[in-house]
Coordinates of C-alpha atoms in Angstrom, one line a residue:
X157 CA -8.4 -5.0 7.8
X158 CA -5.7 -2.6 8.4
X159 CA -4.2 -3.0 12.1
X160 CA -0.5 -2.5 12.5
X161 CA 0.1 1.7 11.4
X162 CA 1.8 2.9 14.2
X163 CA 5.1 2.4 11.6
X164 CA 3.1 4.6 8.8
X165 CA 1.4 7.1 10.8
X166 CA 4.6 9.7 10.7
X167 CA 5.6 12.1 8.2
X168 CA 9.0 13.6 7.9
X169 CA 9.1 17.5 8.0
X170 CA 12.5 17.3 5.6
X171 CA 9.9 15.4 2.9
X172 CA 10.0 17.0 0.0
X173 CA 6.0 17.6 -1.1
X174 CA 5.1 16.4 -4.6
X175 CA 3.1 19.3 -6.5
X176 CA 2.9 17.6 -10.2
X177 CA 0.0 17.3 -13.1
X178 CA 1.2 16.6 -16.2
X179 CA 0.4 19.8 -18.9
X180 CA 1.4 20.6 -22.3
X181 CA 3.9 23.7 -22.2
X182 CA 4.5 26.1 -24.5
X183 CA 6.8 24.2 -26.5
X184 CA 8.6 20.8 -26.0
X185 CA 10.3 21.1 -22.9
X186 CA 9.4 20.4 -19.9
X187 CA 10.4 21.6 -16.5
X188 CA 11.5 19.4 -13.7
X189 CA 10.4 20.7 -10.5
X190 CA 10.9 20.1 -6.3
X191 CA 9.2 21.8 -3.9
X192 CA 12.2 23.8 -3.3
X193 CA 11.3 25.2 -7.1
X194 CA 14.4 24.6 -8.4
X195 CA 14.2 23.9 -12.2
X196 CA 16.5 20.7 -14.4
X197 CA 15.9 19.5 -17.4
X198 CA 14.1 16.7 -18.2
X199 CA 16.4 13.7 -18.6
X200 CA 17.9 12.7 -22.0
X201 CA 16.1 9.4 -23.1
X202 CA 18.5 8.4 -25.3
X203 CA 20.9 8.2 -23.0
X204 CA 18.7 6.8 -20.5
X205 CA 19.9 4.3 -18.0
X206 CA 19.5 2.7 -14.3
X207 CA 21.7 5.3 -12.5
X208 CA 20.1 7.8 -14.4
X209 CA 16.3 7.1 -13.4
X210 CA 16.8 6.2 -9.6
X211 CA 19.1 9.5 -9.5
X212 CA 15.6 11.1 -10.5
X213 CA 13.0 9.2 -8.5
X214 CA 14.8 9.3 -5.3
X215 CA 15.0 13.4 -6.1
X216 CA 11.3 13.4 -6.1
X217 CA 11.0 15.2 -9.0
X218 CA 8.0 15.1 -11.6
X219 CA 7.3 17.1 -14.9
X220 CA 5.0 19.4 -14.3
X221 CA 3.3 22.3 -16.6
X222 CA 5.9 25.4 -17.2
X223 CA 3.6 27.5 -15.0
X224 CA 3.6 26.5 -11.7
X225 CA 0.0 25.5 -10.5
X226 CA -1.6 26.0 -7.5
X227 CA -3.8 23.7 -5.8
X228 CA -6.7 24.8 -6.7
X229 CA -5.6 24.6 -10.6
X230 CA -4.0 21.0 -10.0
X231 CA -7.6 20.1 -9.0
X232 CA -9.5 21.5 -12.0
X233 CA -7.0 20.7 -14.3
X234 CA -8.8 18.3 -17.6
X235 CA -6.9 15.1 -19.1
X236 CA -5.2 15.6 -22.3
X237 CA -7.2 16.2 -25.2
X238 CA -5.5 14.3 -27.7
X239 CA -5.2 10.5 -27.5
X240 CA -2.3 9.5 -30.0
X241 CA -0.1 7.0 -27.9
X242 CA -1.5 4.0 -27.7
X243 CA -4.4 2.3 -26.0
X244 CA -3.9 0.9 -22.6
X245 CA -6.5 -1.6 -21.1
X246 CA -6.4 -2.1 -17.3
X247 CA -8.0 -4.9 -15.5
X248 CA -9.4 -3.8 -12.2
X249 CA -10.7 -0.2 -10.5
X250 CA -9.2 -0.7 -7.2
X251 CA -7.0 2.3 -6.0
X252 CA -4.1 1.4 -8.1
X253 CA -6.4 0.9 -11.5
X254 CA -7.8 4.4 -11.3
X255 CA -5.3 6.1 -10.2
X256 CA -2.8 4.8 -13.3
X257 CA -6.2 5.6 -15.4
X258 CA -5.6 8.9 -14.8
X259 CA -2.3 9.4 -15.1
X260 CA -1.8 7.7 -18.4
X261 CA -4.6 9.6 -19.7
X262 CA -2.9 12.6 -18.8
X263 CA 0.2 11.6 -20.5
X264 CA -2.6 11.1 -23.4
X265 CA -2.7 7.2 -23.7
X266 CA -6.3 6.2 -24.5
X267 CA -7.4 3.8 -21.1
X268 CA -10.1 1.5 -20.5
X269 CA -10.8 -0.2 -17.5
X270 CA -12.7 -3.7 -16.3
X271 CA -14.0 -4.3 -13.5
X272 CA -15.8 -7.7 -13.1
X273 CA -17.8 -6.2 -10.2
X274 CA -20.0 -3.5 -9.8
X275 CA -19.1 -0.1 -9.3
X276 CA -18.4 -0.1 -5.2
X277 CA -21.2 2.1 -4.0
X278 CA -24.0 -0.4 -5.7
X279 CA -21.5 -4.2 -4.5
X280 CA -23.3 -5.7 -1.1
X281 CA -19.9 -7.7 -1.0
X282 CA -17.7 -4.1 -1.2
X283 CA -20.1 -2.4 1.1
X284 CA -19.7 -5.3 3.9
X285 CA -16.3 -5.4 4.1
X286 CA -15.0 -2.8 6.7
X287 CA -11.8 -2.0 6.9
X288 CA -9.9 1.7 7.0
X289 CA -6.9 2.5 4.5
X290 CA -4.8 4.9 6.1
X291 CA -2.4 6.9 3.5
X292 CA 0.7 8.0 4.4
X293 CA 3.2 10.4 1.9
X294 CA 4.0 7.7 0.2
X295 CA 0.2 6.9 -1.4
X296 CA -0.6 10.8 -0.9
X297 CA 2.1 12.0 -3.1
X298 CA 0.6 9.9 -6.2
X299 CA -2.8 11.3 -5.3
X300 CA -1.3 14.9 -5.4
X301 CA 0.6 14.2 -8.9
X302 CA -2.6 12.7 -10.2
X303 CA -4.9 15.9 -9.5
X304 CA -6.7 13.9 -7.0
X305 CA -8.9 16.1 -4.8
X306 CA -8.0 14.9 -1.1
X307 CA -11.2 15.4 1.2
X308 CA -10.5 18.0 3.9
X309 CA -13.1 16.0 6.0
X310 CA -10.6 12.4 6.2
X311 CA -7.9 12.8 8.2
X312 CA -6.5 9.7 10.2
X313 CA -5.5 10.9 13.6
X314 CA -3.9 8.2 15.2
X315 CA -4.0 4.7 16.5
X316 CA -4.8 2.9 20.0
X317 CA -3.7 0.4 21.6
X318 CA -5.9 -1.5 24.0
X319 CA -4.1 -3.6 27.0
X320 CA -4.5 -5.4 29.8
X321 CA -5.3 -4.4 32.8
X322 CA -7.5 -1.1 30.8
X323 CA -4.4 0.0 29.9
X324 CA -3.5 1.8 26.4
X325 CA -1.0 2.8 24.4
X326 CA -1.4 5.9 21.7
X327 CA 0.1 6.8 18.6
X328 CA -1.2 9.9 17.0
X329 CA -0.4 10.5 13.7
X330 CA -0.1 13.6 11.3
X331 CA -0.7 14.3 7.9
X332 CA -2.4 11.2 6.9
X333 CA -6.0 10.4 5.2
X334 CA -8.0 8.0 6.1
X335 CA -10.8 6.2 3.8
X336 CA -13.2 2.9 3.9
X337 CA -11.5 0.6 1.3
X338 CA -14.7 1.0 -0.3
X339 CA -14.9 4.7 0.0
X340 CA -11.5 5.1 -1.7
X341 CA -12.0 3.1 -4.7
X342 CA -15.5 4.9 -5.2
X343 CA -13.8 8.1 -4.9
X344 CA -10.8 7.4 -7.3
X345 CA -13.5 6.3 -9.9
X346 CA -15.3 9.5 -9.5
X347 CA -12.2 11.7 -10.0
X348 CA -10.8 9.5 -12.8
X349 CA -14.4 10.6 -14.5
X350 CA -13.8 14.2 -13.4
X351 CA -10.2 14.5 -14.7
X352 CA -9.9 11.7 -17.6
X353 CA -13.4 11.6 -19.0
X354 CA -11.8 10.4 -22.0
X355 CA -11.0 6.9 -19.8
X356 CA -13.6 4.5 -20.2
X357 CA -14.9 2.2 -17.4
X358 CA -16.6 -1.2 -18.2
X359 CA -17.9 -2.7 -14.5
X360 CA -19.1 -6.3 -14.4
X361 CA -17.1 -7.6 -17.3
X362 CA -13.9 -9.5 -16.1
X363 CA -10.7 -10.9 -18.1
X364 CA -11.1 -14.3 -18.9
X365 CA -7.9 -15.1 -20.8
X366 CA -4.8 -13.2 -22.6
X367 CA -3.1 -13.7 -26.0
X368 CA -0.2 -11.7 -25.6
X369 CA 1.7 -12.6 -28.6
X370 CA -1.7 -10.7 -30.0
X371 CA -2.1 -8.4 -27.7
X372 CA -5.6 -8.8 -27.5
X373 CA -7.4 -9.5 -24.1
X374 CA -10.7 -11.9 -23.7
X375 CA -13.4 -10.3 -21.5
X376 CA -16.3 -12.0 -20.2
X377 CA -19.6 -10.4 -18.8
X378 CA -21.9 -11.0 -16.0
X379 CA -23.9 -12.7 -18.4
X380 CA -21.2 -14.8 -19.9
X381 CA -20.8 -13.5 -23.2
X382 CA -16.8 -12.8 -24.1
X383 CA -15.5 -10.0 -25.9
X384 CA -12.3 -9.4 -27.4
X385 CA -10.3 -6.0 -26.8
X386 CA -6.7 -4.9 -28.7
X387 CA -4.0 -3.5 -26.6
X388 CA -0.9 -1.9 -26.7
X389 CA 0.1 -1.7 -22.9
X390 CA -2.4 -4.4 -20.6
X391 CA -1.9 -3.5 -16.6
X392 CA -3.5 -6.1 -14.2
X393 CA -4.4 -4.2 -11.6
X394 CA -6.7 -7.2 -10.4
X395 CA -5.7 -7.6 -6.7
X396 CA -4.1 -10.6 -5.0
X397 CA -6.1 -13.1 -6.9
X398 CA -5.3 -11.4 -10.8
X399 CA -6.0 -13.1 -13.9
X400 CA -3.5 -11.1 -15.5
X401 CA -0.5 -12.8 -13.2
X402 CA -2.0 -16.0 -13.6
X403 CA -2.0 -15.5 -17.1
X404 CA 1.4 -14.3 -16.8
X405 CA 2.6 -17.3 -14.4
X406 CA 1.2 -19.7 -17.4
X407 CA 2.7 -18.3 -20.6
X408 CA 5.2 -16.6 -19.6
X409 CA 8.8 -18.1 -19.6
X410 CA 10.6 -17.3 -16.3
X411 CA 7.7 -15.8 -14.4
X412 CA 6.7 -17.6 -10.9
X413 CA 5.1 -16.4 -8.5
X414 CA 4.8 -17.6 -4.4
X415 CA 1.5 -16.9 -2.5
X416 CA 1.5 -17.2 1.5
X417 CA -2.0 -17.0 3.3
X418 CA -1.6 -14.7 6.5
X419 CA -3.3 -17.8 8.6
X420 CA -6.2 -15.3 9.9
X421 CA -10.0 -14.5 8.8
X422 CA -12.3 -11.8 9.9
X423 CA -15.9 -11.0 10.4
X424 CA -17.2 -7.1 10.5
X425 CA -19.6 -5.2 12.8
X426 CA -20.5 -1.6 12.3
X427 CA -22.6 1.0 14.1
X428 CA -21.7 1.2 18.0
X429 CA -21.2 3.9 20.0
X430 CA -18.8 4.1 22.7
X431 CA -16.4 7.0 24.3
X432 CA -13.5 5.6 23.4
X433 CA -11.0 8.3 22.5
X434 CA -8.5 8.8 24.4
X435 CA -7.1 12.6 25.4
X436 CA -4.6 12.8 23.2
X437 CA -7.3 12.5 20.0
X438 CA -10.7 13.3 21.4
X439 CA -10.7 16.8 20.4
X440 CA -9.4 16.3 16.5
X441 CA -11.4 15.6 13.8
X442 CA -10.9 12.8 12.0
X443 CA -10.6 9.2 12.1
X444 CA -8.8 6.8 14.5
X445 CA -8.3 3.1 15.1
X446 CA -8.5 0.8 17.9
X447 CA -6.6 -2.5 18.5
X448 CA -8.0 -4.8 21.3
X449 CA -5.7 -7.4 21.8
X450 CA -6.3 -10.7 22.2
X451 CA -4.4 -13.0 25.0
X452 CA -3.6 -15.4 22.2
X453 CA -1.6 -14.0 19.0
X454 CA -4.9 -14.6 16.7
X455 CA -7.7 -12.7 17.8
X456 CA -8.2 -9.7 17.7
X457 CA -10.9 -6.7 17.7
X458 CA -10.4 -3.8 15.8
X459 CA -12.8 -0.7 15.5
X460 CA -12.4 2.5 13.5
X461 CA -14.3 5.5 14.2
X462 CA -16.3 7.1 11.5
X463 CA -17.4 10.6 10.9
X464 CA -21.2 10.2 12.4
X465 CA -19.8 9.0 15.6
X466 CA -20.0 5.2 15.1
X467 CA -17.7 2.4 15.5
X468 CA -17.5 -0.4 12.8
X469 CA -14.3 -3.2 12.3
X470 CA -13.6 -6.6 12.7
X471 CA -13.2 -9.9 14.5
X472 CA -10.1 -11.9 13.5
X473 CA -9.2 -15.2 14.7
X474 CA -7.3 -17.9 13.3
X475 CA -8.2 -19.9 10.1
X476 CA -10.7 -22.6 11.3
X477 CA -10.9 -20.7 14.8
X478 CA -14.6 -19.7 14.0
X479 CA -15.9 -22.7 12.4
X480 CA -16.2 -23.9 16.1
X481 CA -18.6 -20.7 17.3
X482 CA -21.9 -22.1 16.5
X483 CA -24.1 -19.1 19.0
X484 CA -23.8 -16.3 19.7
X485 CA -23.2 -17.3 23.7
X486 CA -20.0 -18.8 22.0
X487 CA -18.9 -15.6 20.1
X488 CA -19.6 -13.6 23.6
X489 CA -17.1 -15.9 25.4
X490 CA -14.4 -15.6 22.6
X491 CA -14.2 -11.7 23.2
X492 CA -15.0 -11.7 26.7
X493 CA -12.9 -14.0 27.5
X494 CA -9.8 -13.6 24.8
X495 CA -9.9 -10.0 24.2
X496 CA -8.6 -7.1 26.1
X497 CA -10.6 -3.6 26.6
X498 CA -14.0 -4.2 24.2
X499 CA -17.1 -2.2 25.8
X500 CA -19.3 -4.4 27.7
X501 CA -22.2 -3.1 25.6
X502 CA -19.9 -3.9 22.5
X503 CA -20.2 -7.6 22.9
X504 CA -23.7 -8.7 22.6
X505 CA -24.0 -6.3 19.4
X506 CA -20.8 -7.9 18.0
X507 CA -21.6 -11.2 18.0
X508 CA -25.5 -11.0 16.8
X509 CA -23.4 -9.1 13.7
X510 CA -21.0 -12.1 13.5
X511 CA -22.5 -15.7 14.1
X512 CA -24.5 -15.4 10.8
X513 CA -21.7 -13.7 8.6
X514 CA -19.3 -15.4 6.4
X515 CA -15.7 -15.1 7.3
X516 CA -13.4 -13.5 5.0
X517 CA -9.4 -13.8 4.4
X518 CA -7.4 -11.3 6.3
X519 CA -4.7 -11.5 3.6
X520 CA -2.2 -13.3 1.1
X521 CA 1.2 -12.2 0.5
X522 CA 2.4 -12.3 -3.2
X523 CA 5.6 -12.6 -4.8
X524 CA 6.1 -12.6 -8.4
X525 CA 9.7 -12.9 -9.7
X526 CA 8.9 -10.2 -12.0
X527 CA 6.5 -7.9 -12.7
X528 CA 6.5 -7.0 -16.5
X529 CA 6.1 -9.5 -19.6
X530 CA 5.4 -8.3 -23.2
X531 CA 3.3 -5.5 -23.4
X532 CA 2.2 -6.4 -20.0
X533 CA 2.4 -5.2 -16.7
X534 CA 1.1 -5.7 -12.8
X535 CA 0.6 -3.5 -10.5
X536 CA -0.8 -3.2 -6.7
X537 CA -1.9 -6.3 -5.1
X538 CA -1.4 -8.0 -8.2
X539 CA 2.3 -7.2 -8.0
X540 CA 3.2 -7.3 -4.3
X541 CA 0.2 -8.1 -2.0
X542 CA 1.1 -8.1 1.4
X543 CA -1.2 -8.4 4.6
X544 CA -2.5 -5.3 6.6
X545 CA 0.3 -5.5 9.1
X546 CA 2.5 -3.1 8.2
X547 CA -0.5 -0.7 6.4
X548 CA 1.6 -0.6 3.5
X549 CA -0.6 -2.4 0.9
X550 CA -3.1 0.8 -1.0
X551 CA 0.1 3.3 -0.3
X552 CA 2.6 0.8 -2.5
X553 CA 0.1 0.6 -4.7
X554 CA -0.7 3.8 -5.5
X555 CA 3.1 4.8 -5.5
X556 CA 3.2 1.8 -8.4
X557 CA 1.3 4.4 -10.4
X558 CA 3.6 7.0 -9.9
X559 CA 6.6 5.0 -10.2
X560 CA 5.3 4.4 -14.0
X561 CA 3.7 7.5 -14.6
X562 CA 8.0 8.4 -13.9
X563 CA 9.4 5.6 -15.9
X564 CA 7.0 6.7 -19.2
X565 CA 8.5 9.9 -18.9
X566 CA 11.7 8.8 -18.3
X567 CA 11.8 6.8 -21.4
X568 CA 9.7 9.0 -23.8
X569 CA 6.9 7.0 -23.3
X570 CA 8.2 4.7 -25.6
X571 CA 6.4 1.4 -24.1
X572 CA 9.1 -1.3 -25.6
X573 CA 11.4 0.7 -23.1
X574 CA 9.3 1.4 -20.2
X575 CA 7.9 -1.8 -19.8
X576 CA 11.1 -3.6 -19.0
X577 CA 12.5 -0.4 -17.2
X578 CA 9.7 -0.8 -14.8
X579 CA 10.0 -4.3 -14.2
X580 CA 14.2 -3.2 -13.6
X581 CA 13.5 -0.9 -11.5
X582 CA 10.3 -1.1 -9.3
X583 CA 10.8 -5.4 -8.7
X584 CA 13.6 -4.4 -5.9
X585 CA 11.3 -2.5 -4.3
X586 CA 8.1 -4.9 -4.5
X587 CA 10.7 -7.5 -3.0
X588 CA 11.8 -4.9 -0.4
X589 CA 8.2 -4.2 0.7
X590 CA 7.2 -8.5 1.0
X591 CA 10.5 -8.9 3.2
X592 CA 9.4 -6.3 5.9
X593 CA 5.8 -6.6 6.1
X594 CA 6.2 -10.8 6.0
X595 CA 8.9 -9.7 9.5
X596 CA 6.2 -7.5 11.0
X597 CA 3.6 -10.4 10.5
X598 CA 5.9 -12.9 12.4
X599 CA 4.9 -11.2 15.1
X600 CA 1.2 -12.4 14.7
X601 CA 1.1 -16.2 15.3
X602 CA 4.4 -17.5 17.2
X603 CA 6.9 -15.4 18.5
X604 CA 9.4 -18.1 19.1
X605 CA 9.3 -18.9 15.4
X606 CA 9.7 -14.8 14.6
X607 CA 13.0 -14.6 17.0
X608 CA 14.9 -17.4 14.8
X609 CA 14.2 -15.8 11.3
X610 CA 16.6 -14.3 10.2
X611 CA 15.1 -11.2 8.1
X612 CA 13.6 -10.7 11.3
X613 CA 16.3 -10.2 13.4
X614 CA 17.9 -8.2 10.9
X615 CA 15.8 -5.6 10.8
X616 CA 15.6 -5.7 15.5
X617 CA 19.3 -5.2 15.1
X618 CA 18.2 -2.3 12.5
X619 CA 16.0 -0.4 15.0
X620 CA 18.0 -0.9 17.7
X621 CA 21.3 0.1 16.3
X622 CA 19.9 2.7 14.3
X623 CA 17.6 4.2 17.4
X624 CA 20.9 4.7 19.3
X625 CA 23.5 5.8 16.8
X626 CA 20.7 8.1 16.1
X627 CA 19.9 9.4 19.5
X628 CA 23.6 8.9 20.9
X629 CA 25.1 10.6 17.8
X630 CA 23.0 12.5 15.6
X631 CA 25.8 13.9 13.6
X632 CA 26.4 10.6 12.4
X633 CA 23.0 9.7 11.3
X634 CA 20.5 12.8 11.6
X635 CA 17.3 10.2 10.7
X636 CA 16.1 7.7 12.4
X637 CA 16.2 4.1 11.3
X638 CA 14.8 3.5 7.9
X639 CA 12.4 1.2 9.1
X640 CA 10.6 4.2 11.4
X641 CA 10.1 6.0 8.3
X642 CA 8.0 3.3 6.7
X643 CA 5.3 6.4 6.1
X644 CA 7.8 8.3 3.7
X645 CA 8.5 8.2 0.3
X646 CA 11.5 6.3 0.9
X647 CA 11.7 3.0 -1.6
X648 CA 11.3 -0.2 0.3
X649 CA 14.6 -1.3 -1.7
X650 CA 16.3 1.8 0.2
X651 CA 15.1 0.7 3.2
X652 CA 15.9 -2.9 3.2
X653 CA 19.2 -1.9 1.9
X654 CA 19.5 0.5 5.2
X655 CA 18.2 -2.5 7.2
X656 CA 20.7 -5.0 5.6
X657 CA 23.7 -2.1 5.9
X658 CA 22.9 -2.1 10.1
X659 CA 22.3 -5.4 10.6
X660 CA 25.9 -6.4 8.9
X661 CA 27.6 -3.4 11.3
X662 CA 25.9 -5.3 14.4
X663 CA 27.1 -8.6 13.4
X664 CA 30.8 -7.0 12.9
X665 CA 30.9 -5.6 16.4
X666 CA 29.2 -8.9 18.1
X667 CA 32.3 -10.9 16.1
X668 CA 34.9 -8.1 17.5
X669 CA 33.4 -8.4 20.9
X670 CA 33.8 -12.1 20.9
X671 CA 37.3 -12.2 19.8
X672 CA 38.3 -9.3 22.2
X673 CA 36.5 -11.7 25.0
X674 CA 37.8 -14.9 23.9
X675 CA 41.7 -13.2 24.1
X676 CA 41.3 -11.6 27.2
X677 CA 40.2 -15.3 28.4
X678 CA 43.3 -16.7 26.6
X679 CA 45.6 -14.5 28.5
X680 CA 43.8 -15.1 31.7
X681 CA 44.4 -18.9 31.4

């Protein structure tokens, strides 16, 4: 379920839009281009280093084909034709395993991808889950580089807020896509066979064990027959329970990883009708979500609205919480009773959806202390899994992809270098990205606990200091505070660093306002 986007929903004007598909020139070089067209050379890889590769991610700029493309070209344009670098297998076709399938194929690695489920138009399981996936910049930009056709038909138009008292609170957005988690994998497998047909997919066959001193990766199939696969570069792109990590956490000297359940489960409804929409979004295409609170800091009713009209989401309440609804009566009570705003009509239809369903986990949070191992790599949920609070989870993922489609070309896509330079360089920012969206989630649960953490309060005296410096003096600082800007393509390391930078300048003026009180009081006395 995806909840909390009010802090992704906006996208900075000054952004610089990514245009980028990867395109043999004329020649060896390569242009490096921003959407203000100006032109650099590519960096020098043998003289590659840290300063040298942030310099160029934080710049936004990609290696695109000599010619400039238009849109219409980046969409049509084919995958490499020529397969010479080395094979990569990926585990998983989630957002973050496609999208990586067809950027390295592109860059003309020779990809294969598992899946141990079915594709996710034929899984019941995929289908039932319900959920919306707004992207932001941050995802849409790796989408762009890829090729990726973006439908016209999916934008997300804002989120609602529903209150006490029939009160609500709306936060349109701009810019983003929305998509079904479902729907977005299905359509990221689809273009990966339009624009890397070369990239093969193997669905119902999942890894069952790595040897990576061999390189080689043991697959099993639905049927229980193993396989064995050789690879140069392996990328677990398995989700928040990957066999590749595990793996890793096993065999791997130095590698640990922490996993923190978000304490909540959910059901799913779909297809009700209501008029819902508020003024501000009733006349724009596209979808929107809803947020009936709850009067406890558990449950919770979320519906999304989908093109034909209908309303589908989820019932979340706290682990164990629905083990004790036995009827449907009891599931009617829960959300007329603890919820704020649902459609009368809503509630019998809801819980004749619910009482027979299974629950499901709302999310884990992951933390691996680091990402890369030999010829090895994670990426996505198996990297940095975080909970749908913050909405951050398929945008960081995707932007993994770019990050390493940028760190292959960085380092000549020689993969003894870019392995470790992606574990250098992108772990900061998987760190960065666990430490907000684990603050935003103290928020759901107890409150009192939130206001003595101290990342927490950190990133209040962020906002708030960095709202009114902001406001008060805007030639001092013309953006607002880093953690507003969640939906940009600003690196969670950035951020946190921004967040850390204002929360050290409100401590120092707390101190000076003390001393300056406590001498005053001294001379008083």
């Amino acid at each position: 379920m995806q909840v909390g986007l009010t802090a992704s929903v906006s996208r900075d004007p000054a952004d610089q839009t990514l245009q980028a598909i990867h395109q043999p020139c004329s020649g060896s070089q390569i242009r490096w281009v921003s959407s203000r067209r100006r032109c650099h050379k590519p960096p020098n890889t043998a003289t590659h280093d840290k300063h040298h590769f942030s310099k160029n991610w934080r710049s936004s700029r990609q290696p695109i084909a000599c010619k400039s493309l238009s849109k219409a070209q980046a969409e049509t344009v084919p995958a490499q034709a020529s397969h010479t670098r080395g094979k990569v297998v990926i585990i998983g076709a989630g957002p973050a395993g496609s999208t990586a399938a067809i950027l390295l194929s592109k860059r003309g690695y020779s990809v294969e991808v598992y899946e141990r489920r079915p594709q996710p138009k034929q899984d019941p399981i995929d289908l039932k889950r319900t959920y919306i996936i707004a992207l932001s910049e941050r995802g849409l930009k790796a989408m762009r580089a890829a090729g990726v056709r973006i439908p016209s038909d999916a934008p997300y138009k804002g989120f609602v807020r529903h209150l006490k008292g029939g009160k609500i609170q709306v936060s349109p957005a701009e810019g983003n896509v929305s998509f079904e988690r479902a729907e977005l994998a299905q359509h990221l497998i689809s273009e990966a066979n339009r624009l890397a047909p070369s990239a093969k997919y193997h669905f119902q066959q999942g890894l069952h064990s790595v040897k990576f001193d061999k390189r080689e990766a043991t697959l099993q199939a639905e049927d229980g027959s193993m396989s064995q696969v050789k690879y140069d570069l392996l990328i677990g792109a398995d989700g928040v329970g990957s066999t590749v990590r595990s793996e890793m956490e096993h065999q791997l000297p130095g590698m640990s990883v922490k996993i923190e359940d978000s304490g909540r489960e959910y059901k799913t409804y779909r297809g009700l009708r209501a008029d819902l929409e508020p003024a501000e979004l009733k006349n724009r295409p596209g979808r929107s979500i809803h947020l009936f609170l709850g009067s406890n800091n558990w449950t919770s009713l979320t519906g999304h609205l989908n093109p034909d009209g209908t309303y589908a989401g989820t019932l979340a309440m706290k682990n164990g919480d629905f083990k004790k609804l036995k009827t449907t009566a009891d599931y009617e009570s829960v959300i007329r009773n603890r919820v704020n705003g649902v459609p009368e009509h809503w509630i019998p239809e809801v819980a004749k959806q619910c009482v027979d369903s299974s629950p499901s986990p709302q999310g884990r949070r992951v933390w691996c202390s680091k990402l890369t191992g030999p010829g090895v790599l994670l990426l996505g949920d198996a990297a940095h899994a975080v909970t749908p609070v913050g909405g951050q989870g398929a945008n960081a993922a995707l932007e993994d992809c770019l990050f390493l489609d940028g760190v292959l070309e960085s380092t000549g896509d020689d993969l003894a270098k870019a392995v470790p330079t992606f574990d250098r360089e992108r772990l900061p920012d998987a760190h960065g990205l666990v430490d907000i969206e684990s603050s935003f989630s103290k928020l759901v649960g107890n409150k009192f606990k939130a206001v003595l953490d101290l990342k927490f309060l950190k990133i209040v005296a962020h906002v708030v200091f960095g709202s009114l410096v902001h406001k008060l003096l805007p030639f001092l600082r013309k953006n607002k505070p880093a953690m507003l800007r969640l939906g940009s393509d600003m690196r969670y390391s950035e951020i946190m660093q921004e967040v850390n930078r204002d929360a050290a300048t409100v401590a120092a003026l707390l101190l000076m306002a003390i001393v300056i009180v406590c001498l005053k009081a001294a001379r008083i006395s």
